[in-house]
Amino acid sequence: MIDVKLLRSNPEKVEEALSRRGGTVSLDSFLELDKKRRELLVETENLKAKQNSVSKSIPALKKEGKDVAPIFVEMKEISERVKAIDEEIRQLEGEIDKVLLTLPNIPHEKVKTGLSDEDNEVIRHWGEPREFGFEPKAHWDIGEELGILDAATAAKVTGTRFTFYKGDGATLERAIINFFLDTHTKHGYKEVFPPFMVHRSSMQGTGQLPKFEEDAFKVANTDYFLIPTAEVPVTNMHREEILNADELTIKYCAYSACFRAEAGSAGRDTRGLIRQHQFNKVELVKFAKPEDSYSELESLTADAERVLQLLGIPYRVVRLCSGDLGFSSAMTYDIEVWMPSYNRYVEISSCSNFEDFQARRAGIRFRRSPGSKPEFVHTLNGSGVAVGRTVACILENFQNEDGTVTIPEVLLTYMGKNVIEKE
RNA sequence: GGAGAGAUGGCUGAGUUGGCUUAAGGCGCACGCUUGGAAAGCGUGUGUAGGUUAACACCUACCCAGGGUUCGAAUCCCUGUCUCUCCGCCA
């Protein structure tokens, strides 16, 4: 959510900044509703002040034996007017909230103006895409031939965009999760294991709702949603809290399954592990002081990069342009890994600074010192990293001509073997 | 799933026969006095949000949440959420 005071004091600037995301934005309706609301507020508050002062004098008047009946008649009228105005204000606030909750975050000024991923800035590369001395296969073919990935059975049991991992495939998935968690906890992240379902307010707190409800799975007969990422439960851990400044920066890492309806991506990435309705991810989440949040974004991105470096997977880091930026984010670095089957880099991690956008929605604040005013924290998160895509990446990048796959050294203790071959 | 109890400022804890309570008292915290320095003691202050104002200030709301009764609600009524206890079921 954007600061209402900023919207009031500088609407043109906000409109201009938001239009960098594409399309035009007008705050006129908000400004009008806001003005009307404040006018009514003054009126009802004055009436309430009168109610309070008269009420306070009633016991004394009664004691003196005065007739209070005429006062009650007048007060009854005031009471009814207050009720009517309050109802009107409630409706206005509903409309104002609707506007506020659908406005995306303001992109950081360093974020390049652009329309799509074609305008993203490449920040750096690590490693070189491997030159194959043979025709490399796609991970869905490798996985099927080795008998470790099975989309057909998942389609029979559930539907499309699901996969059974079997044998060494299942073990590899589990090994990667543990490797990621161990690496991040070693670097100061506290491990949490969150609920995989959250209520509506949590989804709203991190920005998935109200605008993107069709992207989420809603659990029937409840008001719960399957989490699209651990970002949702973990960021909301501190909702409606005032943290101490000396606790910050708080760093969490969390494994979770993630569930996405993938509405609007029909026909895209239909084969393999790249776009599934359910996938595993280890997420990194930070709560930081505003002045620290951009250096924390750099270190968070570096923490996500570390696991890829340890696995020996070549990647590049791009900074998303304004048009490609997520709804809640002020700045995002995507980490993209080289995927031979796609013959291009594919996103495996997205690291964002939301500044106070989520904190404002979820009410996450901190106090600099005892007695000082609470301020909103800045929240950040990033994949550290997507597990299914890592499996795909390992299968493709480390495949051998004979159809076997060499497992990165760092996974040896987790896997118990360094080659996956057909059983 | 059934029965019962509960939810009050950072913490603790009164108030629950509706109006002398602007939510008592204690703890904690901040500042001051005291002291060679500290502790103790004494004094003062100490919630959040919204609004009015050039400012000093003032006003309004908030006792889990949302409705209702009333001139007036922490207090009475309804609905919901959560916590605890017991029973049932259960990995």
Short mmCIF file of C-alpha atoms (C1' of nucleotides) in Angstrom, two decimals:
data_model
loop_
_atom_site.label_atom_id
_atom_site.label_comp_id
_atom_site.label_asym_id
_atom_site.label_seq_id
_atom_site.Cartn_x
_atom_site.Cartn_y
_atom_site.Cartn_z
CA MET A 1 0.00 0.00 0.00
CA ILE A 2 1.22 3.47 -0.82
CA ASP A 3 1.31 6.09 1.93
CA VAL A 4 -2.01 7.97 1.83
CA LYS A 5 -0.23 11.18 2.80
CA LEU A 6 1.97 10.89 -0.26
CA LEU A 7 -1.06 10.32 -2.48
CA ARG A 8 -2.68 13.45 -1.09
CA SER A 9 0.34 15.72 -1.14
CA ASN A 10 1.85 14.66 -4.43
CA PRO A 11 -0.65 12.82 -6.63
CA GLU A 12 0.92 13.86 -9.94
CA LYS A 13 4.28 12.45 -8.95
CA VAL A 14 2.72 9.13 -7.91
CA GLU A 15 0.68 8.93 -11.09
CA GLU A 16 3.81 9.50 -13.13
CA ALA A 17 5.83 6.91 -11.19
CA LEU A 18 3.12 4.27 -11.46
CA SER A 19 2.58 4.86 -15.15
CA ARG A 20 6.16 3.68 -15.65
CA ARG A 21 4.75 0.20 -15.09
CA GLY A 22 2.69 0.62 -18.23
CA GLY A 23 -0.68 2.24 -18.87
CA THR A 24 -1.96 5.37 -17.22
CA VAL A 25 -2.98 5.80 -13.62
CA SER A 26 -5.39 8.40 -12.30
CA LEU A 27 -5.81 9.22 -8.64
CA ASP A 28 -8.72 11.61 -9.22
CA SER A 29 -11.37 9.27 -7.84
CA PHE A 30 -9.25 8.56 -4.77
CA LEU A 31 -8.68 12.25 -4.09
CA GLU A 32 -12.38 12.97 -4.35
CA LEU A 33 -13.38 10.12 -2.03
CA ASP A 34 -10.68 11.13 0.42
CA LYS A 35 -11.82 14.75 0.52
CA LYS A 36 -15.43 13.75 1.06
CA ARG A 37 -14.44 11.37 3.82
CA ARG A 38 -12.52 14.02 5.73
CA GLU A 39 -15.39 16.49 5.50
CA LEU A 40 -17.81 13.97 6.97
CA LEU A 41 -15.28 13.02 9.60
CA VAL A 42 -15.09 16.57 10.93
CA GLU A 43 -18.87 16.73 11.11
CA THR A 44 -19.37 13.44 12.93
CA GLU A 45 -16.49 14.06 15.32
CA ASN A 46 -17.91 17.40 16.38
CA LEU A 47 -21.26 15.75 17.05
CA LYS A 48 -19.57 13.00 19.03
CA ALA A 49 -17.70 15.58 21.09
CA LYS A 50 -21.05 17.13 21.98
CA GLN A 51 -22.50 13.73 22.85
CA ASN A 52 -19.61 13.07 25.17
CA SER A 53 -19.78 16.38 27.01
CA VAL A 54 -23.57 16.23 27.45
CA SER A 55 -23.43 12.62 28.61
CA LYS A 56 -20.89 13.55 31.19
CA SER A 57 -23.16 16.22 32.66
CA ILE A 58 -26.25 13.97 32.91
CA PRO A 59 -25.52 12.37 36.32
CA ALA A 60 -25.01 15.80 37.93
CA LEU A 61 -28.22 17.18 36.42
CA LYS A 62 -30.15 14.17 37.65
CA LYS A 63 -28.74 14.64 41.13
CA GLU A 64 -29.96 18.22 41.13
CA GLY A 65 -33.37 16.85 40.26
CA LYS A 66 -33.58 18.61 36.89
CA ASP A 67 -35.69 17.30 34.06
CA VAL A 68 -33.37 15.62 31.56
CA ALA A 69 -36.08 14.40 29.18
CA PRO A 70 -35.73 17.34 26.73
CA ILE A 71 -31.99 16.73 26.56
CA PHE A 72 -32.59 13.09 25.73
CA VAL A 73 -34.83 14.09 22.84
CA GLU A 74 -32.14 16.35 21.37
CA MET A 75 -29.43 13.80 21.98
CA LYS A 76 -31.46 11.12 20.28
CA GLU A 77 -31.48 13.23 17.12
CA ILE A 78 -27.74 13.77 17.29
CA SER A 79 -27.21 10.09 17.86
CA GLU A 80 -29.17 9.27 14.73
CA ARG A 81 -27.26 11.76 12.62
CA VAL A 82 -23.98 10.37 13.87
CA LYS A 83 -25.11 6.89 12.88
CA ALA A 84 -26.07 8.03 9.40
CA ILE A 85 -22.81 9.89 8.78
CA ASP A 86 -20.73 7.02 10.16
CA GLU A 87 -22.44 4.66 7.76
CA GLU A 88 -21.61 6.97 4.89
CA ILE A 89 -18.00 7.18 6.02
CA ARG A 90 -17.82 3.41 6.26
CA GLN A 91 -18.92 3.09 2.66
CA LEU A 92 -16.42 5.70 1.51
CA GLU A 93 -13.63 3.92 3.35
CA GLY A 94 -14.58 0.70 1.63
CA GLU A 95 -14.23 2.37 -1.74
CA ILE A 96 -10.99 4.10 -0.75
CA ASP A 97 -9.52 0.78 0.43
CA LYS A 98 -10.49 -0.82 -2.84
CA VAL A 99 -8.47 1.80 -4.71
CA LEU A 100 -5.51 1.72 -2.33
CA LEU A 101 -5.24 -2.07 -2.34
CA THR A 102 -5.13 -2.27 -6.12
CA LEU A 103 -2.41 0.36 -6.59
CA PRO A 104 0.97 -1.31 -7.15
CA ASN A 105 4.17 -0.21 -5.45
CA ILE A 106 6.19 2.71 -6.77
CA PRO A 107 9.27 1.48 -8.66
CA HIS A 108 12.61 2.60 -7.24
CA GLU A 109 14.15 5.41 -9.25
CA LYS A 110 17.07 3.20 -10.28
CA VAL A 111 14.65 0.80 -11.97
CA LYS A 112 14.79 1.27 -15.70
CA THR A 113 11.60 2.25 -17.48
CA GLY A 114 10.54 -0.52 -19.83
CA LEU A 115 7.66 -2.60 -21.04
CA SER A 116 8.65 -6.26 -20.80
CA ASP A 117 11.43 -8.66 -19.86
CA GLU A 118 13.23 -7.56 -23.03
CA ASP A 119 14.03 -4.28 -21.29
CA ASN A 120 15.54 -5.88 -18.18
CA GLU A 121 19.13 -4.91 -17.41
CA VAL A 122 21.73 -7.65 -17.19
CA ILE A 123 23.79 -6.86 -14.09
CA ARG A 124 26.33 -9.71 -14.05
CA HIS A 125 27.13 -13.22 -15.20
CA TRP A 126 28.60 -16.14 -13.29
CA GLY A 127 30.01 -19.16 -15.11
CA GLU A 128 29.78 -20.02 -18.75
CA PRO A 129 27.03 -22.07 -20.41
CA ARG A 130 28.49 -25.50 -21.09
CA GLU A 131 29.53 -26.48 -24.61
CA PHE A 132 28.17 -29.94 -25.28
CA GLY A 133 30.08 -32.38 -27.43
CA PHE A 134 26.77 -34.07 -28.21
CA GLU A 135 23.14 -33.10 -28.64
CA PRO A 136 21.87 -32.29 -25.09
CA LYS A 137 18.45 -33.51 -24.09
CA ALA A 138 15.70 -31.70 -22.30
CA HIS A 139 15.26 -32.56 -18.62
CA TRP A 140 11.80 -34.09 -19.18
CA ASP A 141 13.33 -36.59 -21.58
CA ILE A 142 16.31 -37.27 -19.31
CA GLY A 143 14.01 -37.68 -16.31
CA GLU A 144 11.68 -40.04 -18.12
CA GLU A 145 14.47 -42.16 -19.55
CA LEU A 146 16.13 -42.50 -16.15
CA GLY A 147 12.76 -43.31 -14.61
CA ILE A 148 13.02 -40.49 -12.05
CA LEU A 149 10.37 -38.04 -13.37
CA ASP A 150 6.90 -39.21 -14.29
CA ALA A 151 4.41 -36.66 -15.60
CA ALA A 152 2.11 -39.27 -17.15
CA THR A 153 1.34 -40.93 -13.85
CA ALA A 154 0.78 -37.54 -12.21
CA ALA A 155 -1.65 -36.67 -15.00
CA LYS A 156 -3.52 -39.90 -14.35
CA VAL A 157 -3.66 -39.28 -10.60
CA THR A 158 -4.20 -35.53 -10.57
CA GLY A 159 -3.86 -33.62 -13.83
CA THR A 160 -1.49 -31.61 -15.95
CA ARG A 161 1.30 -29.53 -14.42
CA PHE A 162 2.05 -32.12 -11.75
CA THR A 163 4.92 -34.58 -11.56
CA PHE A 164 5.84 -37.71 -9.67
CA TYR A 165 9.49 -37.78 -8.66
CA LYS A 166 10.65 -41.36 -8.25
CA GLY A 167 13.73 -43.06 -6.84
CA ASP A 168 16.86 -40.93 -7.25
CA GLY A 169 14.68 -38.10 -8.57
CA ALA A 170 12.78 -37.89 -5.29
CA THR A 171 16.03 -38.19 -3.37
CA LEU A 172 17.61 -35.41 -5.44
CA GLU A 173 14.69 -33.08 -4.73
CA ARG A 174 15.00 -33.77 -1.01
CA ALA A 175 18.80 -33.43 -1.11
CA ILE A 176 18.57 -30.00 -2.73
CA ILE A 177 16.05 -28.75 -0.18
CA ASN A 178 18.33 -29.80 2.67
CA PHE A 179 21.41 -28.38 1.00
CA PHE A 180 19.72 -25.00 0.52
CA LEU A 181 18.42 -24.85 4.08
CA ASP A 182 21.75 -25.88 5.58
CA THR A 183 23.62 -23.31 3.52
CA HIS A 184 21.30 -20.45 4.40
CA THR A 185 21.08 -21.25 8.11
CA LYS A 186 24.89 -21.26 8.13
CA HIS A 187 24.73 -17.67 6.89
CA GLY A 188 22.44 -16.30 9.56
CA TYR A 189 18.95 -17.18 8.38
CA LYS A 190 16.65 -18.73 10.94
CA GLU A 191 14.86 -21.76 9.57
CA VAL A 192 11.08 -21.84 9.80
CA PHE A 193 8.59 -24.35 8.51
CA PRO A 194 5.36 -22.49 7.81
CA PRO A 195 1.73 -23.47 7.27
CA PHE A 196 0.97 -24.17 3.61
CA MET A 197 -2.42 -22.48 3.90
CA VAL A 198 -3.13 -18.93 5.01
CA HIS A 199 -6.21 -16.79 5.48
CA ARG A 200 -7.32 -13.91 3.31
CA SER A 201 -5.68 -11.16 5.38
CA SER A 202 -2.26 -12.72 5.03
CA MET A 203 -2.67 -12.94 1.27
CA GLN A 204 -3.67 -9.29 1.29
CA GLY A 205 -0.74 -8.38 3.53
CA THR A 206 1.87 -9.49 1.03
CA GLY A 207 -0.08 -8.23 -2.01
CA GLN A 208 -1.49 -11.38 -3.64
CA LEU A 209 -5.01 -10.16 -2.85
CA PRO A 210 -7.33 -8.59 -3.76
CA LYS A 211 -5.98 -8.21 -7.27
CA PHE A 212 -4.69 -11.66 -8.12
CA GLU A 213 -7.19 -14.02 -6.60
CA GLU A 214 -7.46 -16.07 -9.80
CA ASP A 215 -3.78 -17.01 -9.49
CA ALA A 216 -4.29 -18.72 -6.15
CA PHE A 217 -5.87 -22.01 -5.12
CA LYS A 218 -8.70 -21.48 -2.66
CA VAL A 219 -9.46 -24.37 -0.33
CA ALA A 220 -13.12 -25.34 -0.66
CA ASN A 221 -15.42 -24.77 2.33
CA THR A 222 -12.82 -22.62 4.09
CA ASP A 223 -11.47 -19.11 3.79
CA TYR A 224 -7.96 -20.50 3.31
CA PHE A 225 -5.66 -20.25 0.33
CA LEU A 226 -2.84 -22.60 -0.60
CA ILE A 227 0.30 -20.50 -0.39
CA PRO A 228 1.85 -19.50 -3.72
CA THR A 229 5.18 -19.00 -1.90
CA ALA A 230 6.50 -19.19 1.68
CA GLU A 231 6.85 -15.41 1.43
CA VAL A 232 3.20 -15.17 2.44
CA PRO A 233 3.18 -17.03 5.77
CA VAL A 234 6.72 -15.98 6.72
CA THR A 235 6.28 -12.25 6.03
CA ASN A 236 2.96 -12.34 7.87
CA MET A 237 4.62 -13.88 10.95
CA HIS A 238 5.15 -10.34 12.20
CA ARG A 239 1.89 -8.79 11.01
CA GLU A 240 0.43 -6.24 13.43
CA GLU A 241 3.63 -6.20 15.45
CA ILE A 242 6.01 -3.50 16.59
CA LEU A 243 9.53 -4.90 16.49
CA ASN A 244 12.55 -3.62 18.39
CA ALA A 245 15.20 -1.89 16.31
CA ASP A 246 17.94 -4.07 17.78
CA GLU A 247 16.21 -7.22 16.46
CA LEU A 248 16.61 -5.99 12.90
CA THR A 249 17.59 -7.21 10.35
CA ILE A 250 15.51 -10.38 10.91
CA LYS A 251 16.41 -13.13 8.43
CA TYR A 252 14.35 -16.26 7.85
CA CYS A 253 14.68 -19.13 5.43
CA ALA A 254 11.80 -21.47 4.85
CA TYR A 255 11.10 -24.53 2.81
CA SER A 256 7.58 -24.88 1.50
CA ALA A 257 5.60 -26.38 -1.29
CA CYS A 258 4.13 -23.62 -3.47
CA PHE A 259 0.81 -23.77 -5.27
CA ARG A 260 -0.06 -21.69 -8.29
CA ALA A 261 -3.12 -21.80 -10.49
CA GLU A 262 -1.07 -20.51 -13.43
CA ALA A 263 -4.14 -18.84 -14.84
CA GLY A 264 -3.24 -17.19 -18.10
CA SER A 265 -0.24 -19.35 -18.88
CA ALA A 266 -2.11 -22.11 -20.69
CA GLY A 267 0.10 -23.72 -23.30
CA ARG A 268 3.34 -22.24 -21.92
CA ASP A 269 6.09 -24.49 -20.58
CA THR A 270 3.78 -27.47 -20.65
CA ARG A 271 6.58 -30.02 -20.50
CA GLY A 272 8.91 -30.63 -17.63
CA LEU A 273 9.37 -29.01 -14.23
CA ILE A 274 9.47 -25.34 -15.18
CA ARG A 275 5.84 -24.42 -14.63
CA GLN A 276 3.95 -26.68 -12.23
CA HIS A 277 0.86 -26.17 -10.10
CA GLN A 278 2.86 -27.46 -7.15
CA PHE A 279 6.58 -27.01 -6.65
CA ASN A 280 9.10 -26.81 -3.85
CA LYS A 281 11.00 -23.70 -2.94
CA VAL A 282 13.32 -22.48 -0.23
CA GLU A 283 12.51 -18.86 0.43
CA LEU A 284 14.56 -16.12 2.07
CA VAL A 285 12.71 -13.36 3.92
CA LYS A 286 14.09 -10.26 5.63
CA PHE A 287 12.70 -7.51 7.82
CA ALA A 288 15.01 -4.50 7.72
CA LYS A 289 15.30 -0.88 8.75
CA PRO A 290 14.51 1.40 5.80
CA GLU A 291 18.05 2.73 5.55
CA ASP A 292 19.42 -0.82 5.32
CA SER A 293 17.00 -2.36 2.88
CA TYR A 294 18.92 -1.84 -0.34
CA SER A 295 22.17 -3.21 1.02
CA GLU A 296 20.10 -6.09 2.40
CA LEU A 297 18.70 -6.67 -1.09
CA GLU A 298 22.25 -6.96 -2.43
CA SER A 299 23.27 -9.45 0.25
CA LEU A 300 20.04 -11.42 -0.12
CA THR A 301 20.66 -11.76 -3.83
CA ALA A 302 24.24 -12.81 -3.11
CA ASP A 303 22.93 -15.44 -0.66
CA ALA A 304 20.67 -16.85 -3.36
CA GLU A 305 23.53 -16.81 -5.86
CA ARG A 306 25.77 -18.68 -3.44
CA VAL A 307 23.83 -21.93 -3.66
CA LEU A 308 24.03 -21.86 -7.46
CA GLN A 309 27.77 -21.20 -7.30
CA LEU A 310 28.24 -24.12 -4.92
CA LEU A 311 26.29 -26.32 -7.33
CA GLY A 312 28.36 -25.00 -10.25
CA ILE A 313 25.36 -23.81 -12.22
CA PRO A 314 26.01 -20.88 -14.59
CA TYR A 315 23.63 -17.98 -14.18
CA ARG A 316 23.13 -14.29 -14.74
CA VAL A 317 21.49 -11.60 -12.62
CA VAL A 318 19.08 -9.13 -14.21
CA ARG A 319 17.35 -6.14 -12.73
CA LEU A 320 13.72 -6.08 -13.78
CA CYS A 321 12.52 -3.02 -15.66
CA SER A 322 9.46 -1.11 -14.48
CA GLY A 323 7.06 -3.00 -16.75
CA ASP A 324 8.23 -6.44 -15.60
CA LEU A 325 8.24 -5.60 -11.90
CA GLY A 326 5.88 -7.49 -9.60
CA PHE A 327 2.89 -5.71 -8.05
CA SER A 328 4.38 -5.25 -4.57
CA SER A 329 8.03 -4.75 -5.47
CA ALA A 330 10.06 -1.55 -5.68
CA MET A 331 13.12 -3.31 -7.09
CA THR A 332 13.71 -6.89 -8.15
CA TYR A 333 16.74 -8.89 -9.22
CA ASP A 334 15.98 -12.10 -11.06
CA ILE A 335 18.57 -14.82 -11.11
CA GLU A 336 18.38 -16.78 -14.32
CA VAL A 337 20.08 -20.10 -15.00
CA TRP A 338 21.18 -21.42 -18.35
CA MET A 339 18.73 -24.01 -19.60
CA PRO A 340 19.98 -25.90 -22.67
CA SER A 341 16.52 -27.15 -23.67
CA TYR A 342 15.21 -23.59 -23.81
CA ASN A 343 18.50 -22.35 -25.23
CA ARG A 344 18.22 -19.35 -22.94
CA TYR A 345 18.36 -18.21 -19.36
CA VAL A 346 15.36 -19.16 -17.22
CA GLU A 347 14.34 -17.54 -13.93
CA ILE A 348 15.20 -19.59 -10.85
CA SER A 349 15.05 -16.86 -8.23
CA SER A 350 13.45 -13.49 -7.78
CA CYS A 351 14.83 -11.19 -5.08
CA SER A 352 12.82 -8.11 -4.19
CA ASN A 353 12.73 -5.13 -1.91
CA PHE A 354 9.15 -4.21 -1.15
CA GLU A 355 10.19 -1.25 0.97
CA ASP A 356 7.22 -0.43 3.23
CA PHE A 357 4.54 -1.57 0.77
CA GLN A 358 3.85 -4.93 2.43
CA ALA A 359 4.65 -3.62 5.91
CA ARG A 360 1.93 -0.99 5.54
CA ARG A 361 -0.60 -3.60 4.42
CA ALA A 362 0.34 -6.08 7.13
CA GLY A 363 1.06 -3.54 9.89
CA ILE A 364 4.68 -4.52 10.47
CA ARG A 365 6.50 -1.76 12.32
CA PHE A 366 9.53 -1.18 14.51
CA ARG A 367 10.60 1.29 17.16
CA ARG A 368 14.04 2.89 16.93
CA SER A 369 14.28 3.49 20.68
CA PRO A 370 11.91 3.25 23.64
CA GLY A 371 9.31 5.98 23.38
CA SER A 372 9.97 6.88 19.77
CA LYS A 373 7.26 6.64 17.15
CA PRO A 374 6.80 3.30 15.39
CA GLU A 375 7.91 3.24 11.76
CA PHE A 376 7.18 0.71 9.05
CA VAL A 377 9.91 -1.82 8.39
CA HIS A 378 11.05 -2.70 4.92
CA THR A 379 10.39 -6.28 3.85
CA LEU A 380 12.42 -8.26 1.35
CA ASN A 381 12.38 -11.75 0.01
CA GLY A 382 13.92 -13.93 -2.60
CA SER A 383 13.90 -17.50 -3.70
CA GLY A 384 16.91 -19.28 -2.39
CA VAL A 385 16.09 -20.96 -4.78
CA ALA A 386 13.28 -22.79 -6.62
CA VAL A 387 13.92 -26.51 -6.13
CA GLY A 388 12.13 -28.06 -9.12
CA ARG A 389 13.88 -25.73 -11.53
CA THR A 390 17.18 -26.58 -9.86
CA VAL A 391 16.54 -30.27 -10.55
CA ALA A 392 15.72 -29.45 -14.17
CA CYS A 393 18.88 -27.39 -14.39
CA ILE A 394 21.11 -30.10 -12.90
CA LEU A 395 19.68 -32.76 -15.17
CA GLU A 396 20.26 -30.66 -18.26
CA ASN A 397 23.58 -29.01 -17.46
CA PHE A 398 25.25 -32.07 -15.94
CA GLN A 399 23.92 -34.73 -18.31
CA ASN A 400 26.35 -37.13 -19.92
CA GLU A 401 26.32 -38.54 -23.41
CA ASP A 402 25.38 -42.01 -22.11
CA GLY A 403 22.19 -40.64 -20.53
CA THR A 404 23.49 -40.56 -16.96
CA VAL A 405 23.67 -37.37 -14.89
CA THR A 406 26.60 -36.30 -12.73
CA ILE A 407 25.54 -34.94 -9.34
CA PRO A 408 27.32 -31.82 -8.04
CA GLU A 409 29.93 -32.53 -5.40
CA VAL A 410 28.17 -30.55 -2.65
CA LEU A 411 25.14 -32.84 -2.88
CA LEU A 412 27.17 -36.03 -2.37
CA THR A 413 26.59 -36.22 1.37
CA TYR A 414 22.88 -35.57 0.82
CA MET A 415 22.48 -37.95 -2.12
CA GLY A 416 24.85 -40.71 -1.19
CA LYS A 417 25.93 -41.02 -4.83
CA ASN A 418 27.47 -38.84 -7.52
CA VAL A 419 25.82 -40.25 -10.62
CA ILE A 420 22.20 -40.94 -11.45
CA GLU A 421 21.86 -43.82 -13.85
CA LYS A 422 18.99 -45.91 -15.04
CA GLU A 423 17.95 -48.46 -12.45
"C1'" G B 1 -17.14 -32.86 16.47
"C1'" G B 2 -19.46 -32.11 21.90
"C1'" A B 3 -19.27 -29.34 26.80
"C1'" G B 4 -17.27 -25.40 29.60
"C1'" A B 5 -13.96 -21.06 30.69
"C1'" G B 6 -11.60 -16.94 28.88
"C1'" A B 7 -9.47 -12.54 25.60
"C1'" U B 8 -8.48 -5.26 29.20
"C1'" G B 9 -2.06 -0.12 27.09
"C1'" G B 10 5.06 -3.15 26.53
"C1'" C B 11 3.97 -6.88 30.78
"C1'" U B 12 0.90 -7.92 35.14
"C1'" G B 13 -3.83 -6.95 36.90
"C1'" A B 14 -8.69 -4.35 38.88
"C1'" G B 15 -13.16 -2.70 36.86
"C1'" U B 16 -18.24 -6.79 34.17
"C1'" U B 17 -25.47 -4.28 39.65
"C1'" G B 18 -24.42 0.78 32.29
"C1'" G B 19 -22.94 7.40 33.99
"C1'" C B 20 -18.05 10.54 40.09
"C1'" U B 21 -12.58 5.69 35.58
"C1'" U B 22 -9.92 11.25 31.20
"C1'" A B 23 -9.25 2.32 32.10
"C1'" A B 24 -7.23 1.91 39.30
"C1'" G B 25 -2.77 -0.25 41.26
"C1'" G B 26 1.88 -2.67 40.30
"C1'" C B 27 6.08 -3.87 37.01
"C1'" G B 28 8.93 -2.12 33.05
"C1'" C B 29 10.79 2.06 30.30
"C1'" A B 30 12.44 7.48 29.70
"C1'" C B 31 13.90 11.99 32.02
"C1'" G B 32 15.07 14.72 36.49
"C1'" C B 33 16.48 15.04 41.81
"C1'" U B 34 19.66 12.48 45.14
"C1'" U B 35 25.11 10.12 44.98
"C1'" G B 36 32.25 10.19 44.63
"C1'" G B 37 29.78 6.46 41.30
"C1'" A B 38 25.85 3.03 41.41
"C1'" A B 39 21.61 0.76 43.80
"C1'" A B 40 17.59 2.14 46.68
"C1'" G B 41 14.44 6.29 47.37
"C1'" C B 42 11.65 10.58 45.58
"C1'" G B 43 9.37 13.37 41.50
"C1'" U B 44 7.62 13.81 36.43
"C1'" G B 45 6.36 11.47 32.11
"C1'" U B 46 5.20 7.08 29.35
"C1'" G B 47 -0.22 3.45 23.93
"C1'" U B 48 -2.01 3.32 18.68
"C1'" A B 49 -4.61 5.41 14.69
"C1'" G B 50 -7.38 9.27 12.35
"C1'" G B 51 -8.76 14.43 11.98
"C1'" U B 52 -8.65 20.05 12.74
"C1'" U B 53 -4.63 23.89 13.03
"C1'" A B 54 0.49 28.38 10.56
"C1'" A B 55 1.69 26.76 15.42
"C1'" C B 56 0.69 25.90 20.69
"C1'" A B 57 -2.81 22.76 21.19
"C1'" C B 58 -7.53 20.49 20.68
"C1'" C B 59 -11.05 16.75 19.04
"C1'" U B 60 -12.51 11.61 17.70
"C1'" A B 61 -11.96 6.36 17.78
"C1'" C B 62 -9.80 1.98 19.92
"C1'" C B 63 -10.67 -2.71 26.47
"C1'" C B 64 -10.12 -9.71 20.58
"C1'" A B 65 -13.15 -8.47 15.73
"C1'" G B 66 -17.90 -7.04 13.56
"C1'" G B 67 -22.95 -5.73 14.39
"C1'" G B 68 -26.99 -4.22 17.97
"C1'" U B 69 -29.69 -1.96 22.48
"C1'" U B 70 -29.23 3.09 24.93
"C1'" C B 71 -29.24 10.06 25.71
"C1'" G B 72 -24.73 7.25 27.30
"C1'" A B 73 -21.34 0.56 26.76
"C1'" A B 74 -14.85 -2.23 28.87
"C1'" U B 75 -19.71 -3.40 31.36
"C1'" C B 76 -26.00 -5.60 28.39
"C1'" C B 77 -27.50 -8.60 23.61
"C1'" C B 78 -26.13 -11.20 18.81
"C1'" U B 79 -22.42 -13.20 15.37
"C1'" G B 80 -17.44 -14.48 14.43
"C1'" U B 81 -12.08 -15.38 15.52
"C1'" C B 82 -8.50 -17.12 18.73
"C1'" U B 83 -6.65 -19.35 23.46
"C1'" C B 84 -7.21 -22.78 27.58
"C1'" U B 85 -9.64 -27.21 30.13
"C1'" C B 86 -12.44 -31.77 29.68
"C1'" C B 87 -14.69 -35.52 26.37
"C1'" G B 88 -14.78 -37.89 21.49
"C1'" C B 89 -11.96 -38.92 17.03
"C1'" C B 90 -7.14 -39.14 14.94
"C1'" A B 91 -1.24 -39.28 11.91
#
